[in-house]
Coordinates of C-alpha atoms in Angstrom, one line a residue:
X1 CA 16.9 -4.7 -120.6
X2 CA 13.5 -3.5 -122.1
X3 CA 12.2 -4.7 -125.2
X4 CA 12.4 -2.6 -128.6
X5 CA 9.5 -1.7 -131.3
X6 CA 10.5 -3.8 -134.3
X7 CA 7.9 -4.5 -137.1
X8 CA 8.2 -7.5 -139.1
X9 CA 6.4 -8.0 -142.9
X10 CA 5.0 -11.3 -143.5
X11 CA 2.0 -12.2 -145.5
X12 CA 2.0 -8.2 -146.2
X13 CA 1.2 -8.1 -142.5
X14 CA 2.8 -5.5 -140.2
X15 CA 3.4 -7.4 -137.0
X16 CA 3.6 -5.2 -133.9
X17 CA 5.5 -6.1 -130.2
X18 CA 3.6 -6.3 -127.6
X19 CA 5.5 -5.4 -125.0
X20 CA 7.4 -2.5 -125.5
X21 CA 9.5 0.4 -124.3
X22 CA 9.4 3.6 -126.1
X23 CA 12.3 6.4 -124.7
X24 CA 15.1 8.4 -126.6
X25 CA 17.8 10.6 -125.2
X26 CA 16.4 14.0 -125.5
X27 CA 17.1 15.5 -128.6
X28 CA 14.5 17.0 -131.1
X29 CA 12.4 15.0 -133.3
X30 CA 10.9 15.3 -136.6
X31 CA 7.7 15.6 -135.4
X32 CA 8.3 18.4 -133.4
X33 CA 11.5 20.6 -131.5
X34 CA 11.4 20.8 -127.8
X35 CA 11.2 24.1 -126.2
X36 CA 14.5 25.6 -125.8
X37 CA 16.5 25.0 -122.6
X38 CA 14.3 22.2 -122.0
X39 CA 15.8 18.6 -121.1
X40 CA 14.1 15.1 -120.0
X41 CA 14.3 14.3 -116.1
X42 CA 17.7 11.8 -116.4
X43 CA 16.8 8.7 -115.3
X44 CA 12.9 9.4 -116.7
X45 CA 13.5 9.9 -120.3
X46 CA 10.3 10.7 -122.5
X47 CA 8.4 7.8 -125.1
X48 CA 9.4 7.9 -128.9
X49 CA 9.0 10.0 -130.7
X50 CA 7.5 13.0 -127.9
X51 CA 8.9 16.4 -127.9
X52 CA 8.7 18.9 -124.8
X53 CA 6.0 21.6 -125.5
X54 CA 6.1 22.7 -122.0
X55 CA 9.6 22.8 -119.3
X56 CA 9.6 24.6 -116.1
X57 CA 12.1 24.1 -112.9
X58 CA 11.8 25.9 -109.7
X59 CA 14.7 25.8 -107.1
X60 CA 12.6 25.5 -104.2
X61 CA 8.3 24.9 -104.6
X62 CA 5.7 22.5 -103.6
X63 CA 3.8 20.1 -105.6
X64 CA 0.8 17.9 -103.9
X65 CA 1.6 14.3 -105.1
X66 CA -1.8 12.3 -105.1
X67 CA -1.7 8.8 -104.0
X68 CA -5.1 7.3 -103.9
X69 CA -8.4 8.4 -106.0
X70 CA -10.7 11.9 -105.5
X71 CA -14.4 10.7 -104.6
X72 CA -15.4 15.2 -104.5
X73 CA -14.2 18.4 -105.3
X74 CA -11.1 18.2 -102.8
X75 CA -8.3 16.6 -102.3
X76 CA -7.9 13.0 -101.9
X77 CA -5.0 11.2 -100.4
X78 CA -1.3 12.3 -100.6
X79 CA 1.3 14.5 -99.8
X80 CA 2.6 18.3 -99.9
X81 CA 6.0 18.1 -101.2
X82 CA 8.6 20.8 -101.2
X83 CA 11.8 20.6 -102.9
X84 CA 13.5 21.2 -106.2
X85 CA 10.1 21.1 -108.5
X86 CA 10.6 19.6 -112.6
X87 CA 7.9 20.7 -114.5
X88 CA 7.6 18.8 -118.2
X89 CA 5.0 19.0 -120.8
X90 CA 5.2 16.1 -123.5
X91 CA 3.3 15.6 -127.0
X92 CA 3.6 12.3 -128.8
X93 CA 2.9 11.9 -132.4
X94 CA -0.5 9.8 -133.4
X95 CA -0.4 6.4 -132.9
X96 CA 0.2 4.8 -129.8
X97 CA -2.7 4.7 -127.1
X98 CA -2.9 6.3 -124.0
X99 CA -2.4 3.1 -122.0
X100 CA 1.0 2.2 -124.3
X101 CA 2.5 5.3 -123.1
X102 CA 1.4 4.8 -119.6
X103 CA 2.8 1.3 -119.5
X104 CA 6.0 2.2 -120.8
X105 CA 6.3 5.0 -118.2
X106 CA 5.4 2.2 -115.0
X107 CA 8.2 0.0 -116.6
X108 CA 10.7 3.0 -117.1
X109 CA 10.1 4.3 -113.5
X110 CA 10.4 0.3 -112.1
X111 CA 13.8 -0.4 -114.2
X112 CA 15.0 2.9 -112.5
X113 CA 14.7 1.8 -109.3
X114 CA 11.1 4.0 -108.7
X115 CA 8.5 2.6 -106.1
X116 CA 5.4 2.5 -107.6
X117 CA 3.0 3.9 -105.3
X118 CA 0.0 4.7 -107.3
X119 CA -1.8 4.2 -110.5
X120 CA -5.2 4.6 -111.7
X121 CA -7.4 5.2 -114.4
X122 CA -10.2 7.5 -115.6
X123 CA -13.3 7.0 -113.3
X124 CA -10.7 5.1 -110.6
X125 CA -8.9 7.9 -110.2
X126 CA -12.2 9.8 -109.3
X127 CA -12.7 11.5 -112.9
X128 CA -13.8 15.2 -112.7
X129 CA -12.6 15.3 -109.3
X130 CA -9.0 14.0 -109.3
X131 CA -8.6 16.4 -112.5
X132 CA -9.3 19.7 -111.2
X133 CA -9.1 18.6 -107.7
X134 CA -6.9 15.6 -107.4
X135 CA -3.7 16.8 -109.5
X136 CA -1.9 19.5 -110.8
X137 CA -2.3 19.8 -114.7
X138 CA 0.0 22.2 -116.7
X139 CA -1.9 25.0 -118.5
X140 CA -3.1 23.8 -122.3
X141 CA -2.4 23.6 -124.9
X142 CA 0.5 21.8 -122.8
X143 CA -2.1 18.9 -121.5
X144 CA -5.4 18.7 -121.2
X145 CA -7.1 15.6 -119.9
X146 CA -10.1 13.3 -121.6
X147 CA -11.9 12.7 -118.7
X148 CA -12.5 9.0 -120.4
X149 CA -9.3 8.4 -121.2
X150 CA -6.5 9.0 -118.8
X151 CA -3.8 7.6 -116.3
X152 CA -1.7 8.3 -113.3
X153 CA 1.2 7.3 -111.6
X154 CA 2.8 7.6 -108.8
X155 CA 6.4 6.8 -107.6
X156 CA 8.9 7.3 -105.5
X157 CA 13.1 6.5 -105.5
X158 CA 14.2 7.3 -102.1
X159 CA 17.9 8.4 -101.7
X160 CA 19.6 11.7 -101.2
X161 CA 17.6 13.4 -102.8
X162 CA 14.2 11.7 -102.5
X163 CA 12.8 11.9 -105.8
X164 CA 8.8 11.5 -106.3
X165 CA 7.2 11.3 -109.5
X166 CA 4.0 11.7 -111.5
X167 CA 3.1 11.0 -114.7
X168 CA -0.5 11.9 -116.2
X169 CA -1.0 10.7 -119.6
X170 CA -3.8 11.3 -121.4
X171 CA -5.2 12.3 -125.1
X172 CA -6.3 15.1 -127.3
X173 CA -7.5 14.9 -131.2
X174 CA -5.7 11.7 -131.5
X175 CA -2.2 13.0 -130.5
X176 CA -1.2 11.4 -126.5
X177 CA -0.4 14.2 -124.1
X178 CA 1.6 13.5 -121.2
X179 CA 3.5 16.1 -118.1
X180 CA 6.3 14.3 -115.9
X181 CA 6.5 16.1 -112.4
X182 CA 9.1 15.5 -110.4
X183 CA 10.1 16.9 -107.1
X184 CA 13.4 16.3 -105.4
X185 CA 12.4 16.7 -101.6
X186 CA 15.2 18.6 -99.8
X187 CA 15.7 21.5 -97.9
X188 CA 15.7 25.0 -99.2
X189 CA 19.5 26.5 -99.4
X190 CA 19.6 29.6 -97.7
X191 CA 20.3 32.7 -100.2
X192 CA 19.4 35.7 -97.7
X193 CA 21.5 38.1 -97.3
X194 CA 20.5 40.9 -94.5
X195 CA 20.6 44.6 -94.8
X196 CA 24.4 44.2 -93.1
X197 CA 25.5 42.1 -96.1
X198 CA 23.7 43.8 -98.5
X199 CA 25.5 47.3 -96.9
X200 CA 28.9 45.9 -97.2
X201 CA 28.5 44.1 -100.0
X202 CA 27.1 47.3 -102.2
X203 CA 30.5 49.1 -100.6
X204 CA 32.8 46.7 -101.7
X205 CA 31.4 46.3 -104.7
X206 CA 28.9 48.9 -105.7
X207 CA 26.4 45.8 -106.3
X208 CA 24.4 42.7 -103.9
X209 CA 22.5 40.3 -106.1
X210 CA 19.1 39.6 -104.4
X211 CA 17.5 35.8 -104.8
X212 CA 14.5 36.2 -102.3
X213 CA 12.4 38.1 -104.5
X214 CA 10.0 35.6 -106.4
X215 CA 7.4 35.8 -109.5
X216 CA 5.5 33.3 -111.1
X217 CA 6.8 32.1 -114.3
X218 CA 6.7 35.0 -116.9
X219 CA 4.8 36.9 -114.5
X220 CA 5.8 40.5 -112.7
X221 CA 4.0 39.8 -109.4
X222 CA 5.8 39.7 -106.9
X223 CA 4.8 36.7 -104.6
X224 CA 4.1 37.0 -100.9
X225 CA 7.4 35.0 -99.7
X226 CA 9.3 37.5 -100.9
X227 CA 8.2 39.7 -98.0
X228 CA 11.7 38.9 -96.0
X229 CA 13.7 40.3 -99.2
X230 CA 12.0 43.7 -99.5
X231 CA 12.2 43.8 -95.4
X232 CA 15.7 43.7 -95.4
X233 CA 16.4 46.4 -98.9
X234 CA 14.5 49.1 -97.0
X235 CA 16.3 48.1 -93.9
X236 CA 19.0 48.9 -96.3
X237 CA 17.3 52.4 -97.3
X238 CA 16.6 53.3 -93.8
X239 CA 20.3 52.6 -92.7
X240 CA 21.9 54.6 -96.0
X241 CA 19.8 57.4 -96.0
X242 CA 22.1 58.5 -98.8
X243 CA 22.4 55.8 -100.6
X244 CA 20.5 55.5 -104.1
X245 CA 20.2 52.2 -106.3
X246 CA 18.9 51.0 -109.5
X247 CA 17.3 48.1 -109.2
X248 CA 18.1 46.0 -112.1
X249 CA 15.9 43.0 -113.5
X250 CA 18.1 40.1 -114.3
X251 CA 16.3 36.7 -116.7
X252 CA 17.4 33.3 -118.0
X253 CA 17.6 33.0 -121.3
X254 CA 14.5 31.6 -122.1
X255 CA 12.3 33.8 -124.6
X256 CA 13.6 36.6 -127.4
X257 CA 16.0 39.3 -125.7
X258 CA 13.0 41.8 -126.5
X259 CA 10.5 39.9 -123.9
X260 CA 13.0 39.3 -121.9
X261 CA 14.6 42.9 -121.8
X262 CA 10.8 43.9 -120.9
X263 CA 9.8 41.1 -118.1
X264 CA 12.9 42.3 -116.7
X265 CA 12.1 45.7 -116.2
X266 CA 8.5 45.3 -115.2
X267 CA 9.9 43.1 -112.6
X268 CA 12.4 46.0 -111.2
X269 CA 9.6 48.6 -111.6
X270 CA 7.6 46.1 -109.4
X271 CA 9.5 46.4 -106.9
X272 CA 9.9 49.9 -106.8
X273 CA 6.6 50.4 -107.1
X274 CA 6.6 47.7 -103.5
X275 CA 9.1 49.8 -102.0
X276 CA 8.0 53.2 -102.0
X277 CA 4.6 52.6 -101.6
X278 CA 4.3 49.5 -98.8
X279 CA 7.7 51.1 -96.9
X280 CA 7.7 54.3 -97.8
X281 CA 11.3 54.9 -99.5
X282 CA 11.7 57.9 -101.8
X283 CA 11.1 57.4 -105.2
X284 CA 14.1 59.3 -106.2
X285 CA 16.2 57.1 -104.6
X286 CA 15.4 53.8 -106.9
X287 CA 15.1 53.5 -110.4
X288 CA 14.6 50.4 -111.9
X289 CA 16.6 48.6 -115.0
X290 CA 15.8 45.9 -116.8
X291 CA 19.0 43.7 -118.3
X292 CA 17.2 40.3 -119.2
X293 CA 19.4 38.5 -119.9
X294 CA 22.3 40.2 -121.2
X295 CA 24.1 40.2 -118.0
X296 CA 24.6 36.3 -116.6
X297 CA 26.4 35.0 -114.0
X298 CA 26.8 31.7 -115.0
X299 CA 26.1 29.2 -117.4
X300 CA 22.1 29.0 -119.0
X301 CA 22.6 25.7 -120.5
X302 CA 22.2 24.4 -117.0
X303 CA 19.0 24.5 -114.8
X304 CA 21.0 25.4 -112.3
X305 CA 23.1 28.5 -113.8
X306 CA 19.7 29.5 -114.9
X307 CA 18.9 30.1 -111.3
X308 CA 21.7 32.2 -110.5
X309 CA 21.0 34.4 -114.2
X310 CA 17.3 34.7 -112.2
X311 CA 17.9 37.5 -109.5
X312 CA 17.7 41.4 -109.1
X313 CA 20.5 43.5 -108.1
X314 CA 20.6 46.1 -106.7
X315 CA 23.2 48.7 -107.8
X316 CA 24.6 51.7 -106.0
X317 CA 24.0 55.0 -108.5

């Protein structure tokens, strides 16, 4: 059981605890509303008060957890992770210090069950170094780091899944800033489909819905593991040289329908734009389509049926 904030009047005194932990369940706050679709890790939480400003989940990435201080510009001790990355931006109203929201983090992660394998400090950590060496820090205004006033920590809960975490806390014009990454170490579940499947598949059902094609978060480049993918759909083209396809953007719902409607289809002309010109298949066999997400599968309250909503199909025509 971890002590409370309580304030007590005596002698027209406000009397503070010393010890305390700060967390509530997730919900918005006064102060501020967390982005939308956004949710605190579960066993985690978030200090009083905070709200999310920042929330980003990938199904399979890596994330290099530091465990020991940056003395130059390059990495210090620690370990490439890959798994189920949690990405969380926090802001927490003015008042408590950067060490009081650090604290109650340590204690949170301890009651959970969390090894702690790493904390440090400012110039402990290795300063300039660990912060643009050392540590992954999500874009401002999401954090930013006072060089002179900021802590780390490091855990780990082992179990099925292993979960790491790491908490940077910091400050910024008198408001505490803090991100919680978390990785769930695990193997990557295996969503490719070959030009076969993707053949019968598009007979028996005039559609496949492709997962190995990748972009960066509100991006329309399309990343270099997506290679595989775009190997097997002009496989695809090659076999079916009469076969023509739209190939149809799909989003979460995260964002206005407008920006979504056009990521979408930047995405899908992306990839046309991949296939005719790095595999040479005629450009009046694809068009692209951008649905964003007016089209899901499955459930975007979830992280998880936001994944499936995030896919391109391809669509006989």
């Amino acid at each position: 059981m971890h002590a409370v904030r309580f304030a007590a009047v005596a002698a027209g005194l406000v009397v503070w605890a010393a010890a305390v932990s700060l967390w509530a369940p997730g919900a918005a706050f006064a102060a501020g509303t967390d982005v939308e679709g956004s949710a605190d890790y579960p066993d985690i939480g978030r200090f009083e008060g905070a709200w999310i400003t920042r929330y980003d989940v990938k199904d399979f990435d890596e994330y290099w957890l530091a465990s020991g201080p940056v003395q130059k510009a390059e990495r210090g001790e620690g370990t490439m992770l890959e798994g189920r990355v949690v990405r969380i931006g926090y802001r927490v109203p003015a008042g408590p210090s950067v060490l009081e929201v650090a604290r109650n983090y340590e204690n949170r992660l301890t009651e959970a069950g969390y090894e702690i394998l790493h904390t440090c400090r400012d110039k402990e950590c290795g300063g300039y170094n660990f912060r643009y060496y050392g540590t992954e820090v999500l874009p401002a205004p999401a954090m930013t780091v006072d060089l002179g006033d900021f802590r780390y920590i490091a855990a780990v809960k082992k179990g099925d899944p292993t979960v790491h975490a790491a908490i940077l806390v910091s400050i910024n014009n008198g408001e505490v800033l803090n991100q919680v990454m978390v990785v769930e170490t695990g193997a990557m579940e295996d969503r490719m489909v070959d030009a076969k499947e993707m053949a019968q598949s598009i007979s028996d059902t005039g559609k496949i819905a492709i997962y190995g094609i990748l972009f960066d978060l509100d991006k329309a480049d399309i990343k270099p593991e997506s290679r595989p993918a775009l190997d097997q759909i002009a496989e695809l083209m090659k076999n079916k040289p009469e076969l023509s396809i739209l190939v149809v953007g799909h989003t979460d719902n995260q964002g206005s329908m407008e920006y979504n409607l056009d990521l979408s289809m930047r995405r899908a002309r992306a990839i046309v734009a991949e296939l005719t010109g790095a595999y040479g298949v005629a450009a009046d066999r694809l068009s692209p389509a951008g649905a964003g997400f007016l089209s899901p599968v499955a459930s975007n309250r979830t992280d998880a049926g936001r994944a499936e909503n995030r896919r391109v199909e391809l669509v006989e025509r």
